[in-house]
């Protein structure tokens, strides 16, 4: 979709469709909708008076202007109650409007943007466009039939009235573009099947991002990882014919900026390995690289936003399959940290590859480590598919993640990592087992990871629930969601040492 910002009055702007918003009646029309209404001899207010448009949240009403002013159509979209309005409602409403416009087959539309209430023009422009772009996302790469029926909006013009309004609108548009592009990238990677999105393809993508943005990229194959001592990553990777890749991407290397390490679980397919999963719903396990996808997408966005940070993105990528060479329950692995792990279940593979990735991140002496992983089914049981599980060893870092979560409306909830939980991971033959009990499964996964970050401030995001969803939400279509990307970008934008 092409996005432009132009200067004009709403009621003067010629376009196929003009998008206007209204709060729930009996609130008065405000901003551009009010100006259009008076140009239109009170047409919209009489519609509202007669009860034909109520302004309910996401209510959409298409109107024909019949030459009353230059726009050919108007789409009136409801915002609900004014005192309940916030930027998340705004994202949802713009997304619903976008879907309506797309499904109506309208290819070009304009939206007259105006500051209202306590919101800045920049944040209104940003949230509007983020909601719109994320809401009209589609994954059609593999559909070959009826392609002519696929509908897409080709152009959206944000119309600002005065010269002073142009700049904040353009700023908001710039951020929304970068963020949405990153979320699209993560969604495409998660929706892509595991026979396409292999570890090799993830490594190539990382190489492309590095090339486009002047980053440093290193890709270690399984042999190199073995020579470096990554016994846990290698054990998982050995069970597949598809070569595993340990991917390291670096942005702003050697500039003396604060270092933040982002670590993402990159299991491109999780069959469970020898501890094989039940086949029902196993196809979902192509999303087990959602953490790595989020890290890669965030790195790209950080570069495009020119964030003054040294970022290290670490993405251990492999399949988890049963095979003659696969690792087995009872095996004892030596991790990069030197600590040993007794394998109880080969299906608890995420924490194994992450343990080596977390240890590897320590060599950059980061100020903070954030890992994202579709780590446990237990987290889905605990929090559902709407909410990320937060875990951490540093209260102030957890607080910053919570702030970014609130701002981005990527919901999360903190769970504890108390010492008592570690008892479940004690092994008779090694330093730890890779599995505890079923009870508190998400926490035990977090406790396991905590043993590999030493004293560095660290937060673990268990995105097993929100990484992909079966039922669409206002600006998140069903399928891969890009969970964590907007939260991470917000966290990095607000970074202070
Ligand atoms: N990738 C799964 C976690 C998962 C499950 C994500 C369901 C999304 C939906 C992970 O590798 C896994 O299999 N975890 C096990 C851990 C257990 C063996 C301790 C689980 O959750 O059952
Ligand atoms: Mn697993
Ligand atoms: Zn997994």
Short mmCIF file of C-alpha atoms and ligand atoms in Angstrom, two decimals:
data_model
loop_
_atom_site.label_atom_id
_atom_site.label_comp_id
_atom_site.label_asym_id
_atom_site.label_seq_id
_atom_site.Cartn_x
_atom_site.Cartn_y
_atom_site.Cartn_z
CA UNK A 1 0.00 0.00 0.00
CA UNK A 2 1.31 3.42 -0.91
CA UNK A 3 1.02 5.94 1.89
CA UNK A 4 1.18 9.69 1.41
CA UNK A 5 0.59 12.79 3.49
CA UNK A 6 -1.09 15.76 1.79
CA UNK A 7 -2.28 19.18 2.85
CA UNK A 8 -5.92 19.98 2.25
CA UNK A 9 -9.26 20.43 3.99
CA UNK A 10 -11.24 17.19 4.27
CA UNK A 11 -14.30 18.64 2.55
CA UNK A 12 -12.13 19.85 -0.36
CA UNK A 13 -10.12 16.69 -1.01
CA UNK A 14 -11.12 14.71 -4.13
CA UNK A 15 -10.88 10.95 -3.55
CA UNK A 16 -12.69 7.65 -4.07
CA UNK A 17 -13.48 7.40 -0.38
CA UNK A 18 -13.04 9.68 2.60
CA UNK A 19 -12.76 7.98 5.98
CA UNK A 20 -14.33 9.79 8.94
CA UNK A 21 -14.77 8.80 12.57
CA UNK A 22 -17.41 9.58 15.13
CA UNK A 23 -17.89 8.79 18.81
CA UNK A 24 -21.04 7.14 20.03
CA UNK A 25 -24.03 9.46 19.84
CA UNK A 26 -25.25 11.68 21.40
CA UNK A 27 -21.65 12.99 21.29
CA UNK A 28 -21.27 15.78 18.80
CA UNK A 29 -19.38 15.28 15.59
CA UNK A 30 -15.83 16.57 15.91
CA UNK A 31 -12.95 17.62 13.66
CA UNK A 32 -13.08 16.84 9.95
CA UNK A 33 -16.40 14.96 10.33
CA UNK A 34 -18.03 18.15 11.60
CA UNK A 35 -16.65 20.23 8.73
CA UNK A 36 -17.78 17.67 6.18
CA UNK A 37 -21.21 17.56 7.86
CA UNK A 38 -21.73 21.30 7.48
CA UNK A 39 -20.51 21.18 3.85
CA UNK A 40 -23.06 18.36 3.40
CA UNK A 41 -25.93 20.38 4.87
CA UNK A 42 -26.10 18.29 8.04
CA UNK A 43 -26.45 14.93 6.25
CA UNK A 44 -24.33 13.04 8.78
CA UNK A 45 -26.00 14.61 11.82
CA UNK A 46 -29.44 13.78 10.49
CA UNK A 47 -28.32 10.18 9.97
CA UNK A 48 -27.20 10.11 13.59
CA UNK A 49 -30.39 11.84 14.79
CA UNK A 50 -32.56 9.24 13.06
CA UNK A 51 -30.55 6.50 14.73
CA UNK A 52 -29.20 5.07 11.49
CA UNK A 53 -25.62 5.52 12.65
CA UNK A 54 -24.89 5.18 16.34
CA UNK A 55 -21.10 5.53 16.42
CA UNK A 56 -20.75 2.21 18.22
CA UNK A 57 -17.20 0.87 18.42
CA UNK A 58 -16.13 -0.25 14.92
CA UNK A 59 -19.59 0.33 13.41
CA UNK A 60 -19.10 1.08 9.70
CA UNK A 61 -21.48 2.95 7.40
CA UNK A 62 -20.75 3.62 3.74
CA UNK A 63 -22.34 6.75 2.23
CA UNK A 64 -22.49 8.23 -1.28
CA UNK A 65 -21.86 11.93 -1.54
CA UNK A 66 -23.61 12.46 -4.93
CA UNK A 67 -21.39 15.44 -5.72
CA UNK A 68 -22.06 17.33 -2.48
CA UNK A 69 -18.28 17.73 -2.17
CA UNK A 70 -15.27 16.24 -4.00
CA UNK A 71 -15.07 12.86 -2.18
CA UNK A 72 -17.16 10.19 -3.99
CA UNK A 73 -17.91 8.15 -0.90
CA UNK A 74 -17.65 8.55 2.85
CA UNK A 75 -17.01 5.72 5.27
CA UNK A 76 -18.22 6.65 8.71
CA UNK A 77 -16.65 4.53 11.44
CA UNK A 78 -17.69 4.50 15.08
CA UNK A 79 -15.23 4.92 17.95
CA UNK A 80 -17.54 3.98 20.79
CA UNK A 81 -17.76 6.03 23.98
CA UNK A 82 -15.48 9.03 24.10
CA UNK A 83 -14.46 8.46 27.74
CA UNK A 84 -13.40 4.88 26.94
CA UNK A 85 -11.29 5.86 23.96
CA UNK A 86 -7.55 5.14 23.87
CA UNK A 87 -4.88 4.43 21.25
CA UNK A 88 -5.64 0.71 21.27
CA UNK A 89 -9.29 1.43 20.44
CA UNK A 90 -7.98 3.70 17.71
CA UNK A 91 -5.82 0.91 16.21
CA UNK A 92 -8.79 -1.46 16.29
CA UNK A 93 -11.15 1.06 14.68
CA UNK A 94 -8.73 1.99 11.89
CA UNK A 95 -8.11 -1.68 11.26
CA UNK A 96 -11.84 -2.41 10.98
CA UNK A 97 -12.27 0.57 8.64
CA UNK A 98 -9.36 -0.67 6.52
CA UNK A 99 -10.86 -4.15 6.26
CA UNK A 100 -14.22 -2.66 5.29
CA UNK A 101 -12.64 -0.50 2.57
CA UNK A 102 -10.61 -3.43 1.25
CA UNK A 103 -13.56 -5.82 1.21
CA UNK A 104 -15.72 -3.19 -0.53
CA UNK A 105 -13.15 -3.29 -3.33
CA UNK A 106 -12.14 0.36 -2.92
CA UNK A 107 -8.47 0.73 -3.85
CA UNK A 108 -7.71 4.31 -2.85
CA UNK A 109 -8.91 6.30 0.12
CA UNK A 110 -8.13 9.36 2.17
CA UNK A 111 -8.29 9.96 5.88
CA UNK A 112 -8.45 13.49 7.27
CA UNK A 113 -6.38 13.51 10.43
CA UNK A 114 -6.83 16.04 13.23
CA UNK A 115 -5.61 16.23 16.80
CA UNK A 116 -8.23 15.64 19.47
CA UNK A 117 -8.48 15.26 23.22
CA UNK A 118 -5.08 14.82 24.86
CA UNK A 119 -3.54 12.77 22.05
CA UNK A 120 -0.69 14.16 19.97
CA UNK A 121 -1.04 14.27 16.22
CA UNK A 122 2.05 12.11 15.88
CA UNK A 123 0.74 9.29 18.08
CA UNK A 124 -2.67 9.48 16.43
CA UNK A 125 -1.11 9.19 12.96
CA UNK A 126 1.16 6.36 14.11
CA UNK A 127 -1.54 4.30 15.81
CA UNK A 128 -4.02 4.89 12.99
CA UNK A 129 -1.62 3.63 10.36
CA UNK A 130 -0.28 0.75 12.46
CA UNK A 131 -3.82 -0.52 13.07
CA UNK A 132 -4.70 -0.09 9.41
CA UNK A 133 -1.63 -1.83 7.98
CA UNK A 134 -1.62 -4.68 10.51
CA UNK A 135 -5.35 -5.21 10.02
CA UNK A 136 -5.23 -5.62 6.25
CA UNK A 137 -2.32 -8.09 6.36
CA UNK A 138 -2.92 -11.20 4.26
CA UNK A 139 -0.77 -14.26 3.62
CA UNK A 140 -1.55 -15.36 0.07
CA UNK A 141 1.86 -16.49 -1.12
CA UNK A 142 0.82 -20.09 -1.68
CA UNK A 143 -2.67 -19.56 -3.10
CA UNK A 144 -2.70 -20.18 -6.83
CA UNK A 145 -6.48 -20.39 -7.45
CA UNK A 146 -8.76 -17.37 -7.87
CA UNK A 147 -5.97 -14.94 -7.35
CA UNK A 148 -7.99 -12.26 -9.11
CA UNK A 149 -10.38 -12.34 -6.16
CA UNK A 150 -7.70 -11.17 -3.75
CA UNK A 151 -8.52 -7.58 -2.75
CA UNK A 152 -5.94 -5.06 -1.68
CA UNK A 153 -5.95 -1.36 -0.87
CA UNK A 154 -3.43 0.36 -3.10
CA UNK A 155 -3.23 3.84 -1.63
CA UNK A 156 -3.96 5.66 1.61
CA UNK A 157 -3.56 9.44 1.84
CA UNK A 158 -3.45 11.11 5.24
CA UNK A 159 -4.82 14.59 4.76
CA UNK A 160 -3.64 17.28 7.17
CA UNK A 161 -5.18 20.72 7.09
CA UNK A 162 -2.31 23.06 7.97
CA UNK A 163 1.43 23.28 7.28
CA UNK A 164 2.26 22.81 10.99
CA UNK A 165 0.31 19.56 11.09
CA UNK A 166 2.30 17.99 8.26
CA UNK A 167 5.47 17.25 10.21
CA UNK A 168 4.04 15.35 13.20
CA UNK A 169 1.82 13.38 10.84
CA UNK A 170 4.81 12.47 8.69
CA UNK A 171 6.76 11.42 11.79
CA UNK A 172 3.94 9.16 12.93
CA UNK A 173 3.64 7.70 9.45
CA UNK A 174 7.36 6.96 9.34
CA UNK A 175 7.33 5.00 12.61
CA UNK A 176 4.14 3.12 11.72
CA UNK A 177 5.60 2.12 8.36
CA UNK A 178 8.78 0.72 9.88
CA UNK A 179 6.97 -1.09 12.69
CA UNK A 180 4.33 -2.59 10.39
CA UNK A 181 6.94 -3.70 7.89
CA UNK A 182 8.72 -5.52 10.71
CA UNK A 183 5.52 -7.18 11.93
CA UNK A 184 4.73 -8.23 8.34
CA UNK A 185 8.17 -9.78 8.06
CA UNK A 186 7.71 -11.76 11.28
CA UNK A 187 4.20 -12.87 10.26
CA UNK A 188 5.39 -13.99 6.81
CA UNK A 189 8.17 -16.05 8.38
CA UNK A 190 5.83 -17.67 10.91
CA UNK A 191 3.10 -18.35 8.32
CA UNK A 192 5.65 -19.79 5.91
CA UNK A 193 5.69 -23.59 6.22
CA UNK A 194 8.68 -25.43 7.62
CA UNK A 195 9.54 -26.92 4.22
CA UNK A 196 10.17 -23.36 3.03
CA UNK A 197 11.26 -21.51 6.15
CA UNK A 198 14.23 -23.69 7.05
CA UNK A 199 17.16 -22.65 9.25
CA UNK A 200 19.07 -21.97 6.03
CA UNK A 201 16.35 -19.61 4.84
CA UNK A 202 16.33 -17.81 8.21
CA UNK A 203 20.09 -17.38 7.87
CA UNK A 204 19.65 -16.01 4.34
CA UNK A 205 17.00 -13.58 5.58
CA UNK A 206 19.36 -12.43 8.31
CA UNK A 207 22.04 -12.00 5.64
CA UNK A 208 19.67 -9.88 3.57
CA UNK A 209 18.77 -7.67 6.55
CA UNK A 210 22.48 -7.29 7.31
CA UNK A 211 23.24 -6.34 3.71
CA UNK A 212 20.38 -3.86 3.46
CA UNK A 213 21.29 -2.09 6.71
CA UNK A 214 25.06 -2.43 6.96
CA UNK A 215 24.94 -4.90 9.83
CA UNK A 216 27.39 -7.64 10.67
CA UNK A 217 26.14 -11.19 10.30
CA UNK A 218 27.72 -14.49 11.32
CA UNK A 219 26.19 -17.87 10.60
CA UNK A 220 27.72 -20.90 12.31
CA UNK A 221 26.90 -24.33 10.96
CA UNK A 222 26.49 -27.33 13.26
CA UNK A 223 30.15 -28.36 12.91
CA UNK A 224 31.31 -24.91 13.96
CA UNK A 225 28.82 -24.81 16.81
CA UNK A 226 30.16 -28.16 17.98
CA UNK A 227 33.76 -26.90 17.87
CA UNK A 228 32.68 -23.88 19.93
CA UNK A 229 31.21 -26.18 22.58
CA UNK A 230 27.50 -25.65 22.01
CA UNK A 231 26.58 -29.19 23.03
CA UNK A 232 22.91 -28.41 23.65
CA UNK A 233 22.22 -26.66 20.34
CA UNK A 234 24.14 -29.37 18.46
CA UNK A 235 22.22 -32.19 20.18
CA UNK A 236 18.91 -30.81 18.93
CA UNK A 237 20.22 -30.04 15.45
CA UNK A 238 21.65 -33.55 14.97
CA UNK A 239 18.18 -35.10 14.70
CA UNK A 240 17.44 -33.46 11.37
CA UNK A 241 18.74 -33.72 7.82
CA UNK A 242 17.99 -30.02 7.41
CA UNK A 243 21.19 -28.24 8.48
CA UNK A 244 20.90 -26.19 11.67
CA UNK A 245 22.26 -22.63 11.75
CA UNK A 246 23.37 -20.53 14.69
CA UNK A 247 22.73 -16.98 13.49
CA UNK A 248 24.26 -13.83 14.98
CA UNK A 249 23.31 -10.40 13.66
CA UNK A 250 24.89 -7.21 14.95
CA UNK A 251 23.73 -3.63 14.51
CA UNK A 252 25.95 -0.62 15.38
CA UNK A 253 28.91 -2.79 16.26
CA UNK A 254 31.98 -1.09 17.77
CA UNK A 255 30.47 2.37 18.28
CA UNK A 256 30.58 2.36 22.06
CA UNK A 257 26.80 2.36 22.42
CA UNK A 258 24.85 0.43 25.06
CA UNK A 259 24.61 -3.24 24.13
CA UNK A 260 21.30 -5.09 24.24
CA UNK A 261 21.15 -8.77 23.28
CA UNK A 262 17.98 -10.17 21.72
CA UNK A 263 17.75 -13.94 21.67
CA UNK A 264 15.02 -15.78 19.76
CA UNK A 265 14.06 -19.45 19.67
CA UNK A 266 14.31 -20.61 16.05
CA UNK A 267 12.86 -24.14 15.93
CA UNK A 268 11.54 -24.18 12.37
CA UNK A 269 9.54 -27.31 13.16
CA UNK A 270 9.03 -29.00 16.51
CA UNK A 271 7.90 -32.60 16.22
CA UNK A 272 9.04 -33.22 19.78
CA UNK A 273 11.90 -35.41 18.56
CA UNK A 274 12.12 -38.92 20.06
CA UNK A 275 9.68 -37.72 22.74
CA UNK A 276 7.34 -37.21 19.81
CA UNK A 277 4.25 -35.04 20.08
CA UNK A 278 0.73 -36.31 19.37
CA UNK A 279 -0.03 -35.68 15.69
CA UNK A 280 -3.15 -33.64 16.38
CA UNK A 281 -2.41 -29.96 15.78
CA UNK A 282 1.23 -30.74 15.16
CA UNK A 283 1.09 -28.55 12.04
CA UNK A 284 1.04 -25.57 14.35
CA UNK A 285 4.62 -26.35 15.32
CA UNK A 286 5.90 -24.51 12.25
CA UNK A 287 5.46 -21.42 14.45
CA UNK A 288 8.16 -22.57 16.87
CA UNK A 289 10.57 -20.09 15.28
CA UNK A 290 8.40 -17.10 16.21
CA UNK A 291 10.99 -15.86 18.70
CA UNK A 292 13.73 -15.81 16.05
CA UNK A 293 11.36 -14.14 13.57
CA UNK A 294 10.58 -11.42 16.13
CA UNK A 295 14.27 -10.84 16.80
CA UNK A 296 15.12 -10.55 13.11
CA UNK A 297 12.19 -8.21 12.44
CA UNK A 298 13.06 -6.04 15.43
CA UNK A 299 16.68 -5.74 14.31
CA UNK A 300 15.50 -4.52 10.92
CA UNK A 301 13.16 -1.97 12.50
CA UNK A 302 15.85 -0.75 14.90
CA UNK A 303 18.14 -0.05 11.96
CA UNK A 304 15.40 1.69 9.98
CA UNK A 305 14.60 3.86 13.00
CA UNK A 306 18.30 4.57 13.51
CA UNK A 307 18.12 3.64 17.19
CA UNK A 308 21.30 4.62 19.06
CA UNK A 309 22.00 1.17 20.47
CA UNK A 310 24.36 -1.71 19.84
CA UNK A 311 22.05 -4.65 19.23
CA UNK A 312 23.05 -8.28 19.03
CA UNK A 313 20.41 -10.60 17.65
CA UNK A 314 21.04 -14.28 18.34
CA UNK A 315 18.88 -16.85 16.59
CA UNK A 316 19.69 -20.52 17.10
CA UNK A 317 17.77 -22.22 14.28
CA UNK A 318 17.12 -25.92 13.77
CA UNK A 319 14.36 -28.46 13.36
CA UNK A 320 13.53 -30.83 16.21
CA UNK A 321 13.00 -34.25 14.60
CA UNK A 322 13.37 -37.92 15.50
CA UNK A 323 16.10 -39.64 13.50
CA UNK A 324 18.82 -42.24 13.83
CA UNK A 325 21.18 -39.48 14.93
CA UNK A 326 18.64 -37.68 17.12
CA UNK A 327 19.40 -37.01 20.79
CA UNK A 328 17.51 -39.20 23.23
CA UNK A 329 15.96 -39.08 26.68
CA UNK A 330 18.68 -39.89 29.20
CA UNK A 331 21.43 -38.27 27.14
CA UNK A 332 23.65 -35.90 29.06
CA UNK A 333 24.66 -32.75 27.19
CA UNK A 334 27.49 -30.35 27.88
CA UNK A 335 26.30 -26.81 27.25
CA UNK A 336 28.46 -23.89 26.14
CA UNK A 337 28.39 -22.65 29.75
CA UNK A 338 30.12 -25.86 30.84
CA UNK A 339 27.05 -26.90 32.84
CA UNK A 340 25.59 -30.32 32.05
CA UNK A 341 21.98 -31.21 31.33
CA UNK A 342 20.22 -34.55 31.59
CA UNK A 343 17.64 -34.85 28.81
CA UNK A 344 14.33 -36.06 30.18
CA UNK A 345 12.26 -35.02 27.18
CA UNK A 346 13.58 -34.20 23.74
CA UNK A 347 10.45 -32.04 23.41
CA UNK A 348 11.91 -29.52 25.85
CA UNK A 349 14.33 -28.53 23.09
CA UNK A 350 13.74 -24.77 23.15
CA UNK A 351 15.45 -24.27 26.50
CA UNK A 352 18.40 -26.34 25.26
CA UNK A 353 19.15 -24.29 22.15
CA UNK A 354 18.45 -21.10 24.13
CA UNK A 355 20.83 -22.09 26.90
CA UNK A 356 23.73 -22.01 24.44
CA UNK A 357 22.43 -18.83 22.81
CA UNK A 358 22.12 -17.05 26.18
CA UNK A 359 25.64 -18.10 27.17
CA UNK A 360 26.89 -16.94 23.79
CA UNK A 361 25.26 -13.53 24.31
CA UNK A 362 27.34 -12.98 27.48
CA UNK A 363 30.49 -12.43 25.43
CA UNK A 364 29.09 -9.09 24.28
CA UNK A 365 28.73 -7.95 27.91
CA UNK A 366 25.19 -6.73 27.27
CA UNK A 367 23.41 -4.25 29.56
CA UNK A 368 20.30 -6.38 29.09
CA UNK A 369 19.30 -9.68 27.51
CA UNK A 370 15.77 -10.25 26.25
CA UNK A 371 14.81 -13.66 24.96
CA UNK A 372 11.61 -14.56 23.12
CA UNK A 373 10.46 -18.13 22.78
CA UNK A 374 7.42 -20.27 22.11
CA UNK A 375 8.73 -22.18 25.08
CA UNK A 376 5.90 -23.98 26.86
CA UNK A 377 2.39 -25.23 26.33
CA UNK A 378 2.02 -24.61 30.06
CA UNK A 379 2.23 -20.86 29.44
CA UNK A 380 -0.73 -21.14 27.05
CA UNK A 381 -2.65 -23.03 29.74
CA UNK A 382 -1.76 -20.38 32.33
CA UNK A 383 -2.34 -17.18 30.34
CA UNK A 384 -4.17 -18.10 27.13
CA UNK A 385 -3.28 -17.04 23.61
CA UNK A 386 -3.67 -13.32 24.23
CA UNK A 387 -0.95 -12.81 26.81
CA UNK A 388 2.84 -13.14 26.91
CA UNK A 389 4.47 -14.68 30.00
CA UNK A 390 7.09 -12.35 31.50
CA UNK A 391 9.98 -13.66 33.60
CA UNK A 392 13.10 -11.89 34.74
CA UNK A 393 15.96 -11.58 37.21
CA UNK A 394 15.91 -7.78 37.41
CA UNK A 395 12.90 -5.81 38.60
CA UNK A 396 13.75 -2.60 36.80
CA UNK A 397 14.21 -4.36 33.47
CA UNK A 398 10.94 -6.25 33.94
CA UNK A 399 9.27 -2.90 34.65
CA UNK A 400 10.58 -1.48 31.37
CA UNK A 401 9.21 -4.47 29.51
CA UNK A 402 5.87 -3.98 31.28
CA UNK A 403 5.85 -0.31 30.23
CA UNK A 404 6.58 -1.22 26.61
CA UNK A 405 3.85 -3.86 26.83
CA UNK A 406 1.31 -1.30 28.04
CA UNK A 407 2.26 1.23 25.36
CA UNK A 408 2.14 -1.28 22.52
CA UNK A 409 -0.90 -3.11 23.90
CA UNK A 410 0.96 -6.39 23.55
CA UNK A 411 -0.33 -7.75 26.80
CA UNK A 412 1.87 -9.69 29.21
CA UNK A 413 1.86 -10.85 32.80
CA UNK A 414 4.77 -11.46 35.13
CA UNK A 415 5.29 -14.89 36.66
CA UNK A 416 7.76 -15.64 39.47
CA UNK A 417 11.17 -17.35 39.27
CA UNK A 418 11.54 -18.20 42.95
CA UNK A 419 14.39 -20.49 44.04
CA UNK A 420 11.96 -23.14 45.25
CA UNK A 421 11.06 -23.92 41.66
CA UNK A 422 14.62 -24.93 40.94
CA UNK A 423 14.23 -28.10 43.03
CA UNK A 424 12.20 -29.57 40.18
CA UNK A 425 15.21 -29.37 37.87
CA UNK A 426 17.68 -31.24 40.09
CA UNK A 427 19.27 -34.25 38.42
CA UNK A 428 21.00 -37.28 39.97
CA UNK A 429 23.49 -37.54 37.14
CA UNK A 430 24.01 -34.01 35.75
CA UNK A 431 23.76 -30.37 36.87
CA UNK A 432 20.10 -30.13 35.85
CA UNK A 433 17.35 -32.00 34.03
CA UNK A 434 15.69 -30.25 31.08
CA UNK A 435 12.18 -30.95 32.43
CA UNK A 436 10.58 -30.59 35.85
CA UNK A 437 6.95 -31.31 36.58
CA UNK A 438 3.90 -30.52 34.50
CA UNK A 439 2.83 -28.21 37.29
CA UNK A 440 4.29 -24.70 36.87
CA UNK A 441 5.73 -25.76 33.52
CA UNK A 442 6.17 -22.21 32.17
CA UNK A 443 7.99 -21.11 35.32
CA UNK A 444 10.27 -24.14 35.33
CA UNK A 445 11.20 -23.37 31.72
CA UNK A 446 12.08 -19.84 32.82
CA UNK A 447 14.07 -21.09 35.82
CA UNK A 448 16.07 -23.35 33.50
CA UNK A 449 16.99 -20.40 31.26
CA UNK A 450 17.92 -18.26 34.26
CA UNK A 451 20.88 -20.59 34.90
CA UNK A 452 22.55 -19.36 31.70
CA UNK A 453 22.52 -15.57 32.05
CA UNK A 454 24.80 -15.25 35.10
CA UNK A 455 24.12 -11.85 36.74
CA UNK A 456 23.16 -9.92 33.60
CA UNK A 457 19.71 -8.26 33.72
CA UNK A 458 17.51 -10.54 31.67
CA UNK A 459 13.88 -10.94 30.71
CA UNK A 460 12.36 -14.03 29.12
CA UNK A 461 9.16 -13.66 27.09
CA UNK A 462 7.21 -16.89 26.66
CA UNK A 463 5.19 -16.17 23.51
CA UNK A 464 3.82 -19.71 23.06
CA UNK A 465 0.25 -18.39 23.33
CA UNK A 466 0.20 -15.23 21.19
CA UNK A 467 2.70 -16.36 18.52
CA UNK A 468 -0.12 -17.64 16.34
CA UNK A 469 -3.87 -17.51 16.80
CA UNK A 470 -6.82 -19.44 15.35
CA UNK A 471 -9.38 -16.66 15.58
CA UNK A 472 -8.70 -13.21 14.12
CA UNK A 473 -8.58 -10.18 16.38
CA UNK A 474 -9.20 -6.59 15.21
CA UNK A 475 -5.74 -5.96 13.76
CA UNK A 476 -4.31 -9.46 14.02
CA UNK A 477 -5.58 -11.83 11.33
CA UNK A 478 -5.57 -15.56 12.18
CA UNK A 479 -2.19 -17.28 11.83
CA UNK A 480 1.25 -15.94 12.70
CA UNK A 481 0.92 -12.69 14.63
CA UNK A 482 4.41 -11.21 14.90
CA UNK A 483 4.01 -11.33 18.68
CA UNK A 484 6.66 -9.41 20.57
CA UNK A 485 7.84 -7.25 17.66
CA UNK A 486 5.94 -4.09 18.61
CA UNK A 487 6.70 -4.58 22.28
CA UNK A 488 10.42 -5.00 21.60
CA UNK A 489 10.63 -1.99 19.28
CA UNK A 490 8.83 0.15 21.89
CA UNK A 491 11.22 -1.11 24.57
CA UNK A 492 14.25 -0.25 22.44
CA UNK A 493 12.86 3.17 21.41
CA UNK A 494 12.44 4.04 25.10
CA UNK A 495 15.86 2.66 26.09
CA UNK A 496 17.84 4.75 28.59
CA UNK A 497 21.08 3.55 30.14
N1 LIG B 1 7.31 -25.57 21.19
C1 LIG B 1 6.82 -26.21 22.34
C2 LIG B 1 5.91 -25.31 23.19
C3 LIG B 1 4.56 -25.01 22.62
C4 LIG B 1 3.49 -25.83 22.86
C5 LIG B 1 4.36 -23.83 21.91
C6 LIG B 1 2.24 -25.51 22.37
C7 LIG B 1 3.11 -23.52 21.42
C8 LIG B 1 2.04 -24.36 21.66
C9 LIG B 1 7.98 -26.63 23.24
O1 LIG B 1 9.16 -26.99 22.59
C10 LIG B 1 7.54 -27.83 23.99
O2 LIG B 1 7.30 -28.83 23.38
N2 LIG B 1 7.46 -27.71 25.31
C11 LIG B 1 7.04 -28.77 26.12
C12 LIG B 1 7.89 -28.74 27.36
C13 LIG B 1 7.71 -29.95 28.24
C14 LIG B 1 8.25 -31.18 27.58
C15 LIG B 1 8.45 -29.67 29.53
C16 LIG B 1 5.57 -28.59 26.45
O3 LIG B 1 5.12 -27.44 26.60
O4 LIG B 1 4.86 -29.58 26.51
MN1 LIG B 2 9.17 -29.02 22.00
ZN1 LIG B 3 9.45 -26.15 20.79
#
